[in-house]
Amino acid sequence: MPTISSEQALADVLYAHPELLPICNRFEIKTGLGNATIAEICSHKNIDTEFFTAIINIYLNPDIINHQALSNVPVSELVAYLKKTHQYYLTYALPLIDDKLTRLTTSCKTVCIGIKAIKTFYDKYKNELLTHINYEEEVVFPYIDQLLKKSETEKHYSIGIFEKEHTNIEQKINDLKTLIIKHLDPTFDANACNEFLFELTRFENDITDHARIEDILLIPEVEKLEKTHR
Amino acid sequence: MKTISVVHPSSIIRKGLTDLVKRYFNIELNTFRNLNEFVEKHDNKGIQLLFIYSLNEEEARLYRQLNLHEITTICLHWPNDGLHETTFADYSISLWAPDSAYYELLKPLLAKKEQGTELETKTELTVREREVLKEVALGLSNKEAANKLNISIHTVISHRKNITEKLGIKSISGLTVYAIINNLIDTETIDPQTLI
């Protein structure tokens, strides 16, 4: 996968990779882009061009495992991006999946114990996810804010604690898909099932990328900040 | 042509099961009052599914001599029956389970036979693996499961690895959902939704 450069027209990139559209939205970049390049758009909207381009490339290229591409990680912009991502999940992505799952469960007219178990499993996963997002918003991001302002921080907190909390939530989505695709007797509408799986997969890709951004960009930068703070 | 037999001392249970299978699958059941009667009167060639009650030691011995490898056996048990009384069979189902549980259990078993050639289902678990999976789904630790099943903890761990590999499911919640779908849990004594 060749690296996207900031001299490319963003419209061309999005035509080839429409999955990047929500990511652009998090930077307040919407459609109606004409032929403007990434650099032009970022300059016009006061966005760090290198940072935006790095985010796109990290999403498209799973081989990127560190932030060598970025000479300087703008931590406050990064946190703002992650917060926007959370809002996207809470107000759009998760409600959409909920809706698809409801349509799927109501389409089951005969024996439905399997699909009910799937719903319980998904609800439990969703609660874990919401708790994790809340933890990031209430504990981790404020902590980072304090580091940036060089003010007093919680003495017993460090980003290492967050790294441990960074549990492998994606495994459960994987299990959910496996259960439906391999093990469940299809006593429900096939189209409703496909819609659910499509949205679930789309979400899985996004949240996996979200976790990577935190691992590749956020945690190393905050560790640097912690060192200078002490 | 699928044949299902039921061996059970209770006439009401034989009648109930006959009615259920006829209603859901339109198949006639052959019924027998006990294992001895089954041994005397059954025609071995046709049977593919056998419902049987929890056997005592003497009956279990007789049962093993019958060499019923080609036949899928389902033990009809009471909620209080112990593990040793049910593990001779491939599957077990509680007599208190709802009709839908019987349907879910029988449907894949009957569908497979209908295809004639066995579809290579790599997801078929062995009896032992199903036992371990059941305990995991009920929330037991590896150690507790090992104690309950009278096997070593290493054996439990080994079974769990095989289960995960065969099923492609890693989380305990996911395995619990699988156990519920495949009727490994008695859904009348425990609400399965609470286990997940």
Coordinates of C-alpha atoms in Angstrom, one line a residue:
Chain A
M1 CA 0.0 0.0 0.0
P2 CA 1.8 3.2 -1.2
T3 CA 1.8 6.1 1.2
I4 CA -0.6 8.9 0.6
S5 CA 1.1 12.3 0.2
S6 CA -0.3 15.6 1.1
E7 CA 0.1 16.8 -2.5
Q8 CA -2.6 14.4 -3.6
A9 CA -6.2 15.6 -4.1
L10 CA -8.2 14.5 -1.1
A11 CA -11.2 13.7 -3.3
D12 CA -9.1 11.1 -5.3
V13 CA -8.0 9.5 -2.0
L14 CA -11.6 9.3 -0.7
Y15 CA -12.9 7.9 -4.0
A16 CA -10.4 5.0 -3.6
H17 CA -10.9 4.7 0.2
P18 CA -14.4 5.8 1.2
E19 CA -13.8 4.3 4.7
L20 CA -11.7 7.4 5.4
L21 CA -14.7 9.7 5.2
P22 CA -15.7 9.5 8.9
I23 CA -12.0 10.1 9.8
C24 CA -12.0 13.3 7.7
N25 CA -15.2 14.4 9.4
R26 CA -13.4 14.3 12.7
F27 CA -11.2 17.1 11.4
E28 CA -14.4 18.9 10.3
I29 CA -13.5 18.0 6.7
K30 CA -16.6 17.1 4.7
T31 CA -17.4 16.4 1.1
G32 CA -17.6 19.0 -1.6
L33 CA -13.8 19.1 -1.9
G34 CA -13.3 19.9 -5.6
N35 CA -9.7 19.1 -6.7
A36 CA -8.0 20.6 -3.6
T37 CA -5.0 18.8 -2.3
I38 CA -4.7 17.6 1.3
A39 CA -2.1 20.3 2.0
E40 CA -4.4 23.0 0.7
I41 CA -7.4 21.8 2.7
C42 CA -5.4 21.5 5.9
S43 CA -3.9 24.9 5.5
H44 CA -7.3 26.4 4.8
K45 CA -8.8 24.8 7.9
N46 CA -5.8 25.3 10.2
I47 CA -5.1 21.6 10.6
D48 CA -1.6 20.2 11.1
T49 CA -1.0 18.7 7.6
E50 CA 1.6 16.2 8.6
F51 CA -0.6 15.0 11.4
F52 CA -3.7 14.5 9.3
T53 CA -1.7 12.7 6.6
A54 CA -0.1 10.4 9.2
I55 CA -3.6 9.5 10.6
I56 CA -4.8 8.6 7.1
N57 CA -1.7 6.5 6.4
I58 CA -1.8 4.7 9.7
Y59 CA -5.4 3.7 8.9
L60 CA -4.6 2.5 5.4
N61 CA -1.3 0.7 6.3
P62 CA -1.4 -1.9 9.0
D63 CA 2.3 -2.3 8.7
I64 CA 3.0 1.1 10.4
I65 CA 3.8 0.2 13.9
N66 CA 5.5 3.4 15.2
H67 CA 5.4 7.1 14.5
Q68 CA 8.7 7.6 12.8
A69 CA 6.8 9.2 10.0
L70 CA 5.8 12.0 12.3
S71 CA 8.6 14.4 13.3
N72 CA 6.3 16.0 15.9
V73 CA 3.1 14.7 17.4
P74 CA 0.7 17.5 18.3
V75 CA -0.7 16.0 21.5
S76 CA -3.6 18.3 22.0
E77 CA -4.8 17.9 18.4
L78 CA -4.4 14.1 18.9
V79 CA -6.6 14.1 22.0
A80 CA -9.2 16.3 20.2
Y81 CA -9.2 13.8 17.4
L82 CA -9.7 10.9 19.8
K83 CA -12.5 12.7 21.5
K84 CA -14.3 13.3 18.2
T85 CA -13.9 9.6 17.5
H86 CA -15.6 8.8 20.8
Q87 CA -18.5 11.1 19.9
Y88 CA -18.8 9.4 16.5
Y89 CA -19.1 6.0 18.2
L90 CA -21.5 7.1 20.9
T91 CA -23.9 9.2 18.7
Y92 CA -23.7 7.4 15.4
A93 CA -21.9 4.1 15.1
L94 CA -23.2 2.2 18.1
P95 CA -26.8 3.3 17.8
L96 CA -26.6 2.2 14.2
I97 CA -25.4 -1.3 15.2
D98 CA -28.1 -1.4 17.9
D99 CA -30.7 -0.7 15.3
K100 CA -29.4 -3.4 12.9
L101 CA -29.4 -5.9 15.7
T102 CA -32.9 -5.1 16.7
R103 CA -34.1 -5.6 13.1
L104 CA -32.2 -8.9 13.1
T105 CA -33.7 -10.2 16.3
T106 CA -37.3 -9.2 15.3
S107 CA -36.8 -11.0 12.0
C108 CA -36.5 -14.3 13.9
K109 CA -39.9 -15.9 14.0
T110 CA -39.3 -19.5 15.0
V111 CA -36.7 -20.7 17.5
C112 CA -34.7 -17.7 18.7
I113 CA -32.7 -18.7 21.7
G114 CA -29.4 -18.3 19.7
I115 CA -30.1 -14.8 18.5
K116 CA -31.2 -13.8 22.0
A117 CA -27.9 -15.0 23.3
I118 CA -26.1 -13.0 20.6
K119 CA -28.0 -9.9 21.7
T120 CA -27.0 -10.4 25.4
F121 CA -23.4 -11.0 24.3
Y122 CA -23.4 -7.8 22.2
D123 CA -25.0 -5.7 25.0
K124 CA -22.4 -6.9 27.5
Y125 CA -19.6 -6.0 25.0
K126 CA -21.2 -2.6 24.4
N127 CA -21.2 -1.8 28.1
E128 CA -17.5 -2.8 28.4
L129 CA -16.8 -0.5 25.6
L130 CA -18.8 2.4 27.0
T131 CA -17.0 2.0 30.3
H132 CA -13.6 2.1 28.5
I133 CA -14.5 5.2 26.6
N134 CA -15.8 6.9 29.7
Y135 CA -12.5 6.0 31.4
E136 CA -10.6 7.7 28.7
E137 CA -12.7 10.8 28.8
E138 CA -12.9 11.1 32.6
V139 CA -9.4 10.0 33.6
V140 CA -6.9 9.7 30.8
F141 CA -7.6 12.8 28.7
P142 CA -7.8 15.2 31.7
Y143 CA -4.6 13.8 32.9
I144 CA -2.9 14.5 29.6
D145 CA -4.4 18.0 29.7
Q146 CA -2.7 18.6 33.1
L147 CA 0.6 17.4 31.7
L148 CA 0.3 19.7 28.8
K149 CA -0.4 22.7 31.1
K150 CA 2.5 21.5 33.2
S151 CA 0.2 21.7 36.2
E152 CA 0.0 19.3 39.2
T153 CA -1.1 15.9 38.2
E154 CA -2.4 12.9 40.2
K155 CA 0.9 11.7 41.7
H156 CA 0.0 8.0 41.5
Y157 CA -1.3 8.0 37.9
S158 CA 0.8 7.4 34.8
I159 CA 0.1 6.5 31.2
G160 CA 1.5 3.1 32.0
I161 CA -1.7 2.4 34.0
F162 CA -3.8 3.3 31.0
E163 CA -1.7 1.0 28.8
K164 CA -2.7 -1.9 31.1
E165 CA -6.4 -1.0 31.0
H166 CA -6.1 -0.9 27.2
T167 CA -7.8 -4.3 27.0
N168 CA -8.3 -6.4 23.9
I169 CA -12.0 -5.5 23.3
E170 CA -11.8 -6.2 19.6
Q171 CA -11.6 -9.9 20.4
K172 CA -15.3 -10.0 21.4
I173 CA -16.4 -8.5 18.1
N174 CA -14.5 -11.2 16.4
D175 CA -16.2 -13.8 18.5
L176 CA -19.6 -12.2 17.7
K177 CA -19.0 -12.5 14.0
T178 CA -17.7 -16.1 14.3
L179 CA -20.7 -17.1 16.2
I180 CA -23.1 -15.8 13.5
I181 CA -21.1 -16.8 10.5
K182 CA -20.1 -20.3 11.7
H183 CA -22.3 -21.5 14.5
L184 CA -25.8 -20.1 14.5
D185 CA -28.7 -21.7 12.7
P186 CA -30.0 -19.0 10.4
T187 CA -33.6 -18.7 11.7
F188 CA -33.7 -15.1 10.8
D189 CA -33.8 -12.8 7.7
A190 CA -30.6 -13.1 5.7
N191 CA -30.5 -9.4 4.7
A192 CA -31.0 -8.2 8.2
C193 CA -28.2 -10.5 9.3
N194 CA -25.9 -9.2 6.5
E195 CA -26.6 -5.5 7.4
F196 CA -25.7 -6.2 11.0
L197 CA -22.5 -8.0 10.0
F198 CA -21.5 -5.2 7.6
E199 CA -22.0 -2.5 10.2
L200 CA -20.2 -4.5 12.8
T201 CA -17.2 -5.0 10.6
R202 CA -17.1 -1.4 9.7
F203 CA -17.1 -0.5 13.3
E204 CA -14.5 -3.2 14.1
N205 CA -12.1 -1.7 11.5
D206 CA -12.5 1.8 13.0
I207 CA -12.1 0.8 16.6
T208 CA -9.1 -1.3 15.8
D209 CA -7.5 1.7 14.2
H210 CA -8.5 3.8 17.2
A211 CA -6.6 1.4 19.5
R212 CA -3.6 1.5 17.1
I213 CA -3.5 5.3 17.1
E214 CA -3.4 5.3 20.9
D215 CA -0.6 2.7 20.9
I216 CA 1.5 4.2 18.2
L217 CA 1.0 7.9 18.8
L218 CA -0.6 8.7 22.1
I219 CA 1.1 6.5 24.6
P220 CA 4.7 7.2 23.5
E221 CA 4.2 11.0 23.4
V222 CA 2.6 11.1 26.8
E223 CA 5.5 9.0 28.2
K224 CA 7.8 11.7 26.8
L225 CA 5.7 14.4 28.5
E226 CA 5.8 12.5 31.8
K227 CA 9.6 12.3 31.6
T228 CA 10.0 16.1 31.2
H229 CA 7.4 16.7 33.8
R230 CA 9.5 15.0 36.5
Chain B
M1 CA -34.7 -42.7 6.1
K2 CA -34.1 -41.4 9.6
T3 CA -35.2 -43.6 12.5
I4 CA -35.4 -42.3 16.0
S5 CA -36.0 -44.5 19.0
V6 CA -36.7 -43.7 22.5
V7 CA -36.0 -45.9 25.5
H8 CA -37.8 -44.7 28.7
P9 CA -39.7 -46.4 31.5
S10 CA -42.3 -43.6 31.6
S11 CA -45.2 -44.1 29.2
I12 CA -46.1 -40.4 29.4
I13 CA -42.6 -39.3 28.5
R14 CA -42.5 -41.7 25.5
K15 CA -45.9 -40.3 24.4
G16 CA -44.8 -36.7 24.9
L17 CA -41.6 -37.2 22.9
T18 CA -43.4 -39.1 20.2
D19 CA -45.8 -36.2 19.8
L20 CA -43.0 -33.5 19.8
V21 CA -40.9 -35.3 17.2
K22 CA -44.0 -35.9 15.0
R23 CA -45.1 -32.3 15.3
Y24 CA -41.7 -30.7 14.5
F25 CA -40.2 -33.2 12.1
N26 CA -43.0 -35.5 11.0
I27 CA -41.0 -38.6 12.0
E28 CA -42.4 -41.6 13.8
L29 CA -40.6 -42.8 16.9
N30 CA -39.9 -46.4 17.9
T31 CA -40.5 -46.7 21.6
F32 CA -39.2 -49.1 24.2
R33 CA -39.8 -49.4 28.0
N34 CA -36.3 -50.2 29.1
L35 CA -32.8 -51.1 27.8
N36 CA -33.5 -54.8 27.9
E37 CA -36.6 -54.5 25.8
F38 CA -34.7 -52.4 23.3
V39 CA -32.0 -55.0 23.1
E40 CA -34.5 -57.7 22.4
K41 CA -36.8 -56.0 20.0
H42 CA -35.0 -53.3 18.0
D43 CA -33.9 -53.5 14.4
N44 CA -30.3 -52.3 14.5
K45 CA -30.1 -51.3 10.9
G46 CA -32.4 -48.3 10.8
I47 CA -31.7 -46.5 14.0
Q48 CA -29.8 -43.2 13.8
L49 CA -30.9 -41.3 16.9
L50 CA -31.6 -42.9 20.3
F51 CA -33.2 -41.2 23.2
I52 CA -32.4 -42.9 26.4
Y53 CA -32.8 -42.3 30.2
S54 CA -30.1 -41.9 32.8
L55 CA -28.6 -45.4 33.2
N56 CA -27.5 -47.0 36.5
E57 CA -24.2 -48.9 36.7
E58 CA -25.6 -52.3 35.6
E59 CA -27.5 -50.8 32.7
A60 CA -24.5 -48.7 31.6
R61 CA -22.5 -51.9 31.4
L62 CA -25.1 -53.5 29.2
Y63 CA -25.2 -50.3 27.1
R64 CA -21.5 -50.4 26.5
Q65 CA -21.7 -53.9 25.2
L66 CA -24.2 -52.9 22.6
N67 CA -21.5 -51.0 20.6
L68 CA -23.7 -48.2 19.4
H69 CA -21.0 -46.2 17.7
E70 CA -23.0 -45.4 14.6
I71 CA -25.9 -44.1 16.6
T72 CA -26.2 -40.7 18.1
T73 CA -27.5 -41.1 21.7
I74 CA -29.3 -38.4 23.7
C75 CA -29.7 -38.9 27.4
L76 CA -33.0 -37.6 28.8
H77 CA -32.2 -36.6 32.4
W78 CA -33.8 -35.1 35.4
P79 CA -32.2 -31.9 36.8
N80 CA -30.8 -33.7 39.7
D81 CA -29.1 -36.5 37.8
G82 CA -25.4 -36.7 38.3
L83 CA -22.7 -36.4 35.6
H84 CA -21.8 -40.1 35.7
E85 CA -25.3 -41.1 34.8
T86 CA -25.4 -39.0 31.6
T87 CA -21.9 -39.0 30.2
F88 CA -22.3 -42.3 28.4
A89 CA -24.4 -40.5 25.7
D90 CA -23.3 -38.0 23.0
Y91 CA -25.7 -35.4 24.2
S92 CA -28.0 -34.9 27.1
I93 CA -31.1 -32.8 27.6
S94 CA -33.2 -32.2 30.6
L95 CA -36.8 -33.5 30.8
W96 CA -37.7 -30.0 32.1
A97 CA -36.3 -28.3 29.0
P98 CA -38.8 -26.5 26.7
D99 CA -39.9 -27.8 23.4
S100 CA -37.7 -25.3 21.6
A101 CA -34.6 -26.9 23.2
Y102 CA -35.5 -30.3 21.8
Y103 CA -36.1 -28.7 18.4
E104 CA -32.7 -26.9 18.5
L105 CA -31.0 -30.1 19.6
L106 CA -32.6 -32.4 17.0
K107 CA -32.6 -30.1 14.0
P108 CA -28.9 -30.2 13.2
L109 CA -28.7 -33.9 14.0
L110 CA -31.5 -34.8 11.6
A111 CA -30.4 -32.4 8.9
K112 CA -27.0 -34.0 8.8
K113 CA -28.4 -37.5 8.3
E114 CA -30.5 -36.2 5.4
Q115 CA -27.6 -35.1 3.4
G116 CA -26.4 -38.7 3.0
T117 CA -22.7 -37.9 2.8
E118 CA -21.4 -36.5 6.0
L119 CA -20.4 -32.9 5.7
E120 CA -17.0 -32.6 7.2
T121 CA -17.8 -30.3 10.1
K122 CA -14.6 -29.4 11.7
T123 CA -16.5 -27.7 14.5
E124 CA -17.7 -31.0 16.0
L125 CA -16.5 -31.2 19.5
T126 CA -15.8 -34.5 21.3
V127 CA -17.9 -35.6 24.3
R128 CA -15.1 -34.6 26.6
E129 CA -14.7 -31.2 24.9
R130 CA -18.4 -30.5 25.3
E131 CA -18.2 -31.4 29.0
V132 CA -15.3 -29.0 29.5
L133 CA -17.1 -26.3 27.5
K134 CA -20.2 -26.7 29.6
E135 CA -18.2 -26.1 32.9
V136 CA -16.4 -23.1 31.3
A137 CA -19.7 -21.6 30.3
L138 CA -21.1 -22.1 33.8
G139 CA -18.3 -19.9 35.0
L140 CA -16.0 -22.5 36.6
S141 CA -12.3 -21.9 36.7
N142 CA -9.9 -24.5 35.1
K143 CA -9.2 -25.9 38.5
E144 CA -12.9 -26.2 39.5
A145 CA -13.7 -27.8 36.2
A146 CA -10.9 -30.3 36.6
N147 CA -12.2 -31.2 40.0
K148 CA -15.7 -31.6 38.9
L149 CA -14.8 -33.7 35.8
N150 CA -12.2 -35.7 37.6
I151 CA -9.4 -34.9 35.2
S152 CA -6.2 -33.0 35.6
I153 CA -6.0 -29.2 35.1
H154 CA -3.6 -29.7 32.2
T155 CA -6.2 -31.8 30.5
V156 CA -8.8 -29.1 31.0
I157 CA -6.4 -26.5 29.5
S158 CA -5.6 -28.8 26.6
H159 CA -9.3 -29.3 25.9
R160 CA -9.9 -25.6 26.0
K161 CA -7.2 -24.9 23.5
N162 CA -8.7 -27.5 21.1
I163 CA -12.2 -26.0 21.6
T164 CA -11.0 -22.5 20.8
E165 CA -9.2 -23.8 17.8
K166 CA -12.1 -25.8 16.5
L167 CA -14.7 -23.1 17.1
G168 CA -12.7 -20.0 16.5
I169 CA -14.1 -18.4 19.6
K170 CA -11.7 -17.0 22.2
S171 CA -13.7 -15.1 24.9
I172 CA -15.4 -17.0 27.7
S173 CA -18.6 -15.1 27.0
G174 CA -18.4 -16.2 23.3
L175 CA -17.9 -19.8 24.4
T176 CA -20.9 -19.5 26.7
V177 CA -23.1 -18.3 23.8
Y178 CA -21.9 -21.3 21.8
A179 CA -22.8 -23.6 24.7
I180 CA -26.3 -22.1 24.9
I181 CA -26.9 -22.4 21.2
N182 CA -25.9 -26.1 21.3
N183 CA -27.9 -26.9 24.3
L184 CA -25.0 -27.8 26.6
I185 CA -26.6 -25.9 29.4
D186 CA -29.8 -26.7 31.2
T187 CA -31.8 -23.7 30.5
E188 CA -34.5 -24.3 33.1
T189 CA -32.3 -24.4 36.2
I190 CA -30.2 -21.4 35.0
D191 CA -31.2 -18.4 33.0
P192 CA -28.6 -18.6 30.2
Q193 CA -28.6 -14.8 29.6
T194 CA -27.1 -14.3 33.1
L195 CA -24.1 -16.5 32.2
I196 CA -23.0 -14.5 29.2

